[in-house]
Coordinates of C-alpha atoms in Angstrom, one line a residue:
R247 CA -16.0 7.9 -13.3
Y248 CA -13.2 10.4 -13.7
M249 CA -14.3 12.3 -10.5
R250 CA -14.8 9.0 -8.6
N251 CA -11.2 8.0 -9.5
N252 CA -9.8 11.3 -8.3
L253 CA -11.7 11.1 -5.0
V254 CA -10.4 7.6 -4.5
I255 CA -6.8 8.7 -5.2
I256 CA -7.1 11.6 -2.7
G257 CA -8.8 9.4 -0.1
L258 CA -6.1 6.7 -0.5
L259 CA -3.3 9.1 0.1
V260 CA -5.0 10.8 3.1
V261 CA -5.9 7.5 4.7
M262 CA -2.5 5.9 4.3
A263 CA -0.6 9.1 5.4
W264 CA -2.9 9.4 8.5
Q265 CA -2.3 5.8 9.4
M266 CA 1.5 6.1 9.0
I267 CA 1.5 9.2 11.2
H268 CA -0.6 7.6 14.0
A269 CA 1.2 4.2 13.9
A270 CA 4.4 6.0 14.9
Q271 CA 5.4 6.8 18.5
P272 CA 3.7 9.9 19.9
T273 CA 5.7 13.1 19.6
T274 CA 5.4 16.6 21.0
A275 CA 7.3 18.1 18.0
F276 CA 4.1 18.5 16.0
N277 CA 0.5 19.4 16.8
W278 CA -1.1 18.5 13.5
P279 CA -4.9 18.7 13.2
T280 CA -6.7 15.5 12.5
P281 CA -7.6 15.4 8.7
M282 CA -11.1 15.0 7.4
L283 CA -11.4 11.3 6.7
P284 CA -14.2 9.0 5.4
K285 CA -16.3 7.0 7.8
R286 CA -14.5 4.0 9.1
F287 CA -15.7 0.4 9.4
P288 CA -15.8 -0.8 13.0
V289 CA -12.6 -2.7 14.0
E290 CA -14.6 -5.8 14.7
Q291 CA -15.7 -5.9 11.1
I292 CA -12.1 -6.1 9.8
R293 CA -11.0 -9.7 8.9
S294 CA -7.7 -11.2 7.8
Y295 CA -6.5 -14.4 6.2
P296 CA -3.2 -15.7 4.9
L297 CA -2.5 -16.9 1.4
K298 CA 0.2 -17.9 -1.0
R299 CA 0.8 -15.6 -4.0
A300 CA 0.2 -16.8 -7.5
A301 CA 3.5 -16.3 -9.2
S302 CA 6.0 -16.8 -6.3
G303 CA 4.1 -19.0 -3.9
E304 CA 5.4 -16.7 -1.1
P305 CA 3.1 -15.8 1.8
A306 CA 1.0 -12.7 2.3
D307 CA -1.7 -11.5 4.7
V308 CA -4.9 -10.0 3.5
Y309 CA -6.9 -7.5 5.6
Y310 CA -10.4 -6.5 4.4
P311 CA -13.8 -5.0 5.6
A312 CA -16.0 -8.1 5.9
P313 CA -19.3 -7.2 4.2
R314 CA -22.4 -8.0 6.2
K315 CA -24.8 -10.5 4.5
V316 CA -27.4 -7.8 3.9
S317 CA -25.0 -5.5 2.1
R318 CA -22.6 -7.8 0.3
R319 CA -24.3 -7.2 -3.0
L320 CA -24.0 -3.4 -2.4
D321 CA -20.3 -3.8 -1.7
R322 CA -19.6 -5.5 -5.0
D323 CA -16.4 -4.1 -6.5
S324 CA -16.3 -1.4 -3.8
F325 CA -12.9 -1.8 -2.1
P326 CA -9.7 -0.8 -3.9
L327 CA -6.5 -2.8 -3.4
V328 CA -3.5 -1.6 -1.4
V329 CA -0.1 -3.3 -1.4
M330 CA 2.2 -2.7 1.6
L331 CA 5.9 -3.1 0.6
Q332 CA 7.9 -4.1 3.7
G333 CA 11.0 -2.5 5.0
A334 CA 14.3 -4.4 4.8
L335 CA 14.3 -7.4 7.1
V336 CA 10.9 -6.5 8.5
D337 CA 8.4 -9.3 8.6
K338 CA 4.8 -8.7 7.4
E339 CA 3.4 -9.3 10.9
Y340 CA 4.8 -6.0 12.1
Y341 CA 2.4 -4.1 9.7
S342 CA -0.8 -5.8 10.9
Q343 CA -2.0 -2.8 12.9
F344 CA -1.3 -0.4 10.0
A345 CA -3.1 -2.8 7.5
Q346 CA -6.1 -3.1 9.8
G347 CA -6.3 0.7 10.1
V348 CA -6.2 1.2 6.3
A349 CA -8.8 -1.6 5.7
R350 CA -11.2 0.2 8.1
F351 CA -11.5 3.0 5.5
G352 CA -12.7 0.6 2.8
F353 CA -9.6 -1.0 1.3
V354 CA -8.4 -4.5 0.8
V355 CA -4.8 -4.4 2.1
V356 CA -2.2 -7.1 1.2
V357 CA 1.0 -7.3 3.2
P358 CA 3.4 -9.7 1.5
N359 CA 6.7 -11.2 2.5
H360 CA 9.4 -11.4 -0.2
T361 CA 12.7 -13.1 0.2
S362 CA 15.7 -12.3 -2.0
S363 CA 19.5 -12.4 -1.8
V364 CA 20.3 -8.7 -1.9
L365 CA 23.1 -9.1 0.7
G366 CA 24.2 -12.5 -0.5
G367 CA 22.0 -14.6 1.8
A368 CA 18.2 -15.1 1.6
A369 CA 16.4 -12.4 3.7
L370 CA 13.3 -10.2 3.6
F371 CA 13.9 -7.6 0.9
T372 CA 10.9 -6.6 -1.3
E373 CA 11.1 -5.7 -5.0
A374 CA 8.9 -4.5 -7.8
S375 CA 7.6 -7.9 -9.0
V376 CA 5.8 -8.2 -5.7
I377 CA 3.4 -5.5 -6.9
T378 CA 2.2 -7.4 -10.0
D379 CA 2.3 -10.7 -8.2
V380 CA -0.1 -9.4 -5.5
L381 CA -2.3 -7.8 -8.2
V382 CA -2.7 -11.0 -10.2
T383 CA -3.3 -13.0 -7.0
M384 CA -6.0 -10.7 -5.8
Q385 CA -7.7 -10.6 -9.1
T386 CA -8.0 -14.4 -8.8
Q387 CA -9.2 -14.1 -5.2
D388 CA -11.9 -11.6 -6.3
A389 CA -13.1 -14.0 -9.0
T390 CA -13.1 -17.2 -6.8
A391 CA -16.4 -18.0 -5.3
D392 CA -15.1 -19.5 -2.0
S393 CA -12.6 -16.6 -1.4
P394 CA -13.4 -14.3 1.6
V395 CA -13.0 -11.3 -0.7
Y396 CA -15.1 -12.7 -3.6
K397 CA -16.5 -9.9 -5.8
I398 CA -15.8 -7.1 -3.3
I399 CA -12.4 -5.8 -4.6
D400 CA -12.2 -3.0 -7.1
T401 CA -9.4 -4.7 -9.0
G402 CA -9.1 -1.7 -11.4
R403 CA -7.7 0.5 -8.7
M404 CA -4.6 -0.1 -6.6
G405 CA -2.4 1.9 -4.3
L406 CA 1.0 1.3 -2.7
A407 CA 2.1 1.8 0.8
G408 CA 5.8 1.4 1.5
H409 CA 8.3 1.6 4.4
S410 CA 12.0 2.4 4.1
F411 CA 13.5 0.0 1.6
G412 CA 9.9 -0.9 0.5
G413 CA 9.2 2.8 0.1
V414 CA 12.1 3.3 -2.3
A415 CA 11.0 0.2 -4.2
G416 CA 7.5 1.7 -4.4
L417 CA 8.7 5.1 -5.5
L418 CA 10.8 3.6 -8.3
A419 CA 7.9 1.4 -9.3
A420 CA 5.6 4.4 -9.5
A421 CA 8.2 6.0 -11.8
N422 CA 8.3 2.7 -13.9
I423 CA 12.0 2.3 -13.2
C424 CA 13.7 -1.1 -12.7
T425 CA 17.0 -1.0 -10.9
F426 CA 18.8 -3.4 -8.6
P427 CA 18.3 -4.1 -5.8
F428 CA 14.7 -2.9 -5.9
C429 CA 13.8 -4.8 -9.1
K430 CA 14.9 -7.9 -10.9
T431 CA 16.7 -6.3 -13.9
T432 CA 16.8 -9.7 -15.7
T433 CA 13.0 -9.8 -15.9
G434 CA 12.2 -6.0 -15.8
F435 CA 9.1 -4.3 -14.6
Q436 CA 6.1 -2.6 -16.2
R437 CA 4.0 -0.3 -13.9
P438 CA 0.4 -1.7 -13.8
A439 CA -2.3 0.6 -15.2
E440 CA -4.2 -0.1 -12.0
L441 CA -1.6 1.7 -9.8
Q442 CA -3.1 5.1 -9.0
A443 CA -1.4 6.4 -5.8
A444 CA 1.3 5.7 -3.3
A445 CA 2.0 6.8 0.3
L446 CA 5.6 6.1 1.4
T447 CA 7.4 6.6 4.7
G448 CA 11.1 6.8 5.5
T449 CA 11.7 7.1 1.7
Y450 CA 14.3 9.2 -0.2
L451 CA 16.3 9.0 -3.4
G452 CA 19.5 10.8 -4.5
T453 CA 18.1 11.2 -8.0
D454 CA 15.0 12.7 -9.6
V455 CA 12.4 10.3 -10.9
D456 CA 9.3 11.0 -13.0
T457 CA 6.2 9.7 -11.2
T458 CA 3.7 11.5 -13.6
G459 CA 0.4 9.7 -13.4
V460 CA 0.8 8.4 -9.9
P461 CA 0.3 10.9 -7.1
I462 CA 2.8 10.4 -4.2
A463 CA 2.6 11.2 -0.5
L464 CA 6.0 11.0 1.3
L465 CA 6.2 11.0 5.1
G466 CA 9.4 11.6 7.2
G467 CA 10.2 12.3 10.8
D468 CA 12.0 15.4 12.0
Q469 CA 14.5 13.2 13.7
D470 CA 15.2 11.0 10.7
I471 CA 18.9 10.9 9.8
G472 CA 17.9 11.1 6.1
L473 CA 15.8 14.3 6.5
P474 CA 17.8 16.4 4.1
Q475 CA 17.6 13.8 1.4
F476 CA 13.9 13.3 2.2
R477 CA 13.2 17.0 1.6
E478 CA 15.2 16.9 -1.6
T479 CA 13.2 14.0 -2.9
L480 CA 9.9 15.6 -1.9
E481 CA 10.7 18.8 -3.7
K482 CA 11.4 16.9 -6.9
L483 CA 8.2 15.0 -7.0
E484 CA 5.7 15.9 -9.8
P485 CA 2.5 17.5 -8.5
P486 CA -0.5 15.2 -8.3

């Protein structure tokens, strides 16, 4: 079990990092080799459906490898959960290609929208409570007989993906830190035990945080205006 968990953590980080790199615009600045990756599900086997989250009632899109009838029993509890935390003002639909790509490697990927009033008016800004909201929602989906993902989610293992504002929210959540505007300080946040890895892009902090227990992959572009802060953040991370 311990070895299996470690392999899933490593696989999750590699897959999400690979998807983030290849979802970006092509560049000639790097000539990275393609990493060794697990076998992918064919794209035509990836399905999606919308839902309303349990606590907030807000929308989310779920992407998953649809088990074939002959193998559904074999796929029981097979696919770990991934929560994609959106960038500021970026609708969930813009992450559909990324989510489909991650799902092809055997993950159930949830891309939620979350509206808050960070800048005074209601707009798309994610925060830490979205993580636990999605987890509870998908635990219910996994246990509901008429759900498309009935009994196929490994609800004991969850990873985070995050972009920009959502990446910072994910990094702070991995460190079990609740601070405005990335978390509702009135209600607080407790990092779920199910959270085992995070892959974040366009993410940097000005302070050191302790992410012990949650391996982190950070991705940044060489033309990013925040590159110095990104490198500083990366150097301060705890080793996985």
